[in-house]
Coordinates of C-alpha atoms in Angstrom, one line a residue:
X1 CA 6.6 9.0 -36.8
X2 CA 5.6 12.1 -38.1
X3 CA 2.2 10.4 -39.6
X4 CA 1.4 9.0 -36.0
X5 CA 1.9 12.5 -34.5
X6 CA -0.4 13.9 -37.1
X7 CA -2.9 11.3 -36.3
X8 CA -2.8 12.0 -32.7
X9 CA -3.3 15.7 -33.3
X10 CA -6.4 14.7 -35.3
X11 CA -7.6 12.4 -32.4
X12 CA -7.2 15.4 -30.1
X13 CA -9.4 17.9 -32.1
X14 CA -12.5 17.7 -30.1
X15 CA -10.5 18.5 -27.2
X16 CA -8.5 21.4 -29.2
X17 CA -11.9 22.9 -30.8
X18 CA -13.2 23.1 -27.2
X19 CA -10.2 24.7 -25.6
X20 CA -10.5 27.4 -28.5
X21 CA -14.1 28.0 -27.5
X22 CA -13.4 28.6 -24.1
X23 CA -10.5 30.8 -24.8
X24 CA -13.1 32.9 -26.9
X25 CA -15.3 32.9 -24.1
X26 CA -13.2 33.6 -21.1
X27 CA -9.7 35.0 -22.4
X28 CA -7.9 31.9 -20.5
X29 CA -5.0 30.7 -22.8
X30 CA -5.4 27.2 -24.1
X31 CA -1.4 26.8 -23.4
X32 CA -0.9 27.5 -19.9
X33 CA 2.5 27.2 -17.4
X34 CA 2.3 24.4 -14.9
X35 CA 2.0 26.8 -11.9
X36 CA -1.4 27.8 -13.5
X37 CA -3.9 26.3 -11.2
X38 CA -1.3 26.1 -8.4
X39 CA 0.2 29.8 -8.0
X40 CA 1.6 29.0 -4.4
X41 CA 3.7 26.1 -5.5
X42 CA 6.8 28.0 -6.2
X43 CA 8.8 24.7 -7.6
X44 CA 6.5 25.2 -10.9
X45 CA 7.3 28.7 -11.4
X46 CA 10.9 28.0 -13.3
X47 CA 9.6 25.0 -15.3
X48 CA 9.8 26.5 -18.7
X49 CA 10.3 23.0 -20.5
X50 CA 6.6 21.6 -20.2
X51 CA 3.2 22.8 -20.3
X52 CA -0.6 22.4 -19.6
X53 CA -3.0 22.1 -22.6
X54 CA -6.1 23.0 -21.0
X55 CA -6.2 22.3 -17.3
X56 CA -6.1 18.4 -17.5
X57 CA -3.3 17.4 -20.4
X58 CA 0.4 18.1 -19.4
X59 CA 2.8 18.2 -22.2
X60 CA 6.4 17.5 -21.6
X61 CA 8.3 17.8 -25.0
X62 CA 11.9 16.2 -25.3
X63 CA 14.2 18.6 -26.1
X64 CA 17.9 16.6 -26.0
X65 CA 18.8 14.7 -29.0
X66 CA 19.2 11.0 -28.3
X67 CA 17.7 11.2 -24.9
X68 CA 16.5 8.0 -23.3
X69 CA 14.9 9.3 -20.1
X70 CA 13.0 12.7 -19.4
X71 CA 12.3 14.4 -16.0
X72 CA 8.9 15.8 -15.7
X73 CA 7.9 18.0 -12.7
X74 CA 4.2 17.4 -11.8
X75 CA 1.9 19.7 -9.9
X76 CA -0.1 18.4 -7.0
X77 CA -2.7 15.7 -7.4
X78 CA -2.7 12.2 -9.3
X79 CA -1.3 12.1 -12.7
X80 CA -1.7 9.3 -15.3
X81 CA 0.9 8.8 -18.1
X82 CA -1.2 8.8 -21.5
X83 CA 0.7 6.0 -23.0
X84 CA 1.2 3.6 -19.9
X85 CA -1.6 4.3 -17.6
X86 CA 1.1 4.6 -14.6
X87 CA -0.1 6.6 -11.9
X88 CA 2.0 9.3 -10.4
X89 CA 1.4 11.2 -7.1
X90 CA 2.3 14.8 -7.4
X91 CA 3.8 17.3 -6.4
X92 CA 6.7 15.5 -7.4
X93 CA 9.5 15.1 -9.9
X94 CA 9.6 11.7 -12.1
X95 CA 11.9 10.4 -14.4
X96 CA 10.5 8.6 -17.4
X97 CA 11.8 6.3 -20.3
X98 CA 11.2 8.3 -23.5
X99 CA 11.3 7.5 -27.3
X100 CA 10.9 8.8 -30.8
X101 CA 7.3 7.4 -31.0
X102 CA 6.1 8.7 -27.7
X103 CA 6.0 12.4 -26.5
X104 CA 5.4 12.4 -22.8
X105 CA 1.8 13.3 -21.9
X106 CA 0.0 13.0 -18.6
X107 CA -3.5 13.5 -17.6
X108 CA -4.7 14.8 -14.6
X109 CA -6.8 12.1 -12.5
X110 CA -10.5 13.3 -12.9
X111 CA -10.1 14.3 -16.4
X112 CA -12.0 13.2 -19.5
X113 CA -10.1 13.3 -22.7
X114 CA -12.4 13.4 -25.8
X115 CA -10.9 11.6 -29.0
X116 CA -12.0 11.0 -32.5
X117 CA -11.8 7.3 -33.2
X118 CA -13.1 6.6 -36.8
X119 CA -16.6 8.1 -36.7
X120 CA -16.8 7.6 -33.0
X121 CA -16.4 10.0 -30.0
X122 CA -14.0 8.3 -27.5
X123 CA -13.9 9.6 -24.0
X124 CA -11.1 8.5 -22.2
X125 CA -12.0 8.7 -18.4
X126 CA -8.8 8.8 -16.2
X127 CA -9.9 7.8 -12.6
X128 CA -6.7 7.6 -10.7
X129 CA -6.8 6.0 -6.9
X130 CA -8.3 8.8 -5.0
X131 CA -11.6 11.1 -4.7
X132 CA -11.2 14.3 -6.4
X133 CA -11.7 17.5 -4.7
X134 CA -14.7 19.6 -6.0
X135 CA -14.0 21.1 -9.4
X136 CA -16.0 22.3 -12.5
X137 CA -17.0 20.4 -15.2
X138 CA -14.3 17.8 -16.1
X139 CA -15.1 18.1 -19.6
X140 CA -17.1 20.9 -21.5
X141 CA -17.3 19.6 -25.2
X142 CA -18.2 22.4 -27.8
X143 CA -19.3 21.5 -31.2
X144 CA -20.9 23.2 -34.5
X145 CA -20.5 23.3 -38.0
X146 CA -17.0 24.1 -38.0
X147 CA -16.9 27.9 -38.6
X148 CA -17.7 29.1 -35.3
X149 CA -21.3 30.8 -36.4
X150 CA -24.8 29.5 -36.2
X151 CA -26.3 26.3 -34.4
X152 CA -23.8 25.1 -31.5
X153 CA -24.1 22.7 -28.5
X154 CA -22.1 22.2 -25.2
X155 CA -21.9 18.8 -23.9
X156 CA -20.7 18.7 -20.3
X157 CA -19.5 15.9 -18.9
X158 CA -18.7 15.4 -15.0
X159 CA -16.6 12.6 -13.4
X160 CA -17.1 11.8 -9.6
X161 CA -15.6 9.4 -7.4
X162 CA -17.0 7.7 -4.2
X163 CA -14.7 4.9 -2.9
X164 CA -14.9 2.3 -5.6
X165 CA -17.7 4.0 -7.4
X166 CA -17.1 6.5 -10.5
X167 CA -20.1 8.2 -12.2
X168 CA -20.2 10.1 -15.2
X169 CA -23.1 12.8 -15.7
X170 CA -23.8 14.2 -19.2
X171 CA -25.7 17.5 -19.9
X172 CA -26.7 18.9 -23.0
X173 CA -27.2 22.2 -24.2
X174 CA -27.6 23.7 -27.7
X175 CA -29.5 23.1 -30.9
X176 CA -26.9 21.7 -32.8
X177 CA -27.1 17.9 -33.5
X178 CA -24.6 15.8 -31.5
X179 CA -22.1 15.3 -34.4
X180 CA -21.1 11.5 -33.2
X181 CA -23.2 8.4 -33.8
X182 CA -21.8 6.6 -31.0
X183 CA -19.5 7.0 -28.0
X184 CA -16.9 4.8 -26.9
X185 CA -16.1 4.9 -23.1
X186 CA -12.4 4.0 -22.2
X187 CA -11.2 3.6 -18.3
X188 CA -7.9 4.3 -17.4
X189 CA -6.7 3.7 -13.8
X190 CA -9.6 1.6 -12.6
X191 CA -11.0 -1.6 -14.1
X192 CA -14.9 -1.6 -14.6
X193 CA -16.6 -4.7 -12.8
X194 CA -20.1 -3.6 -13.3
X195 CA -21.7 -0.9 -15.6
X196 CA -25.0 1.1 -15.0
X197 CA -26.5 3.3 -17.7
X198 CA -29.1 5.7 -16.6
X199 CA -29.7 3.5 -13.5
X200 CA -30.0 0.1 -15.3
X201 CA -27.4 -2.6 -15.5
X202 CA -25.9 -2.8 -19.1
X203 CA -23.2 -5.1 -20.7
X204 CA -19.7 -4.8 -20.0
X205 CA -17.7 -5.2 -23.2
X206 CA -14.0 -5.7 -22.4
X207 CA -12.6 -5.3 -25.9

């Protein structure tokens, strides 16, 4: 079990490293209370057993021994279960099944979660069912040699939804080489029927 969670932390390093860069730039903490983006939602003020890691990842640790269910208070918007892709509509309180192998994690609909997958960069696209409100970049992925100095790059991936059409825009900045030889995209909350890359139809690999 410990090995699995250490592996999950390793897979999340692109997300965590980018959040650390954002904190350095803005002073906004990496770990945030649930009311961070919704200060008028008074029911979120007293939630002290869950937190946001960045804007898009909600972490709800299990704090009771031998627990089999966990109540989670969700901020407004759609949220997808990291493990099952089940969609929940906030603001609400939900009760989910829990076990030792799966810490409860929720992703905000519209989020793009970068994960390490071997040597590849895996972009997990969380689409949900509804169109998203106007938002800033869904993902700002920061890369450098690992010491915070010298050459750097910032890759911005923005997700937009128009009905059944989901588009991802990729913008790049900086001189540091892209550190991944391949990008793998995984969709959550929707099923792709057709895929275009730079305006051209491309092969859809269901695996």
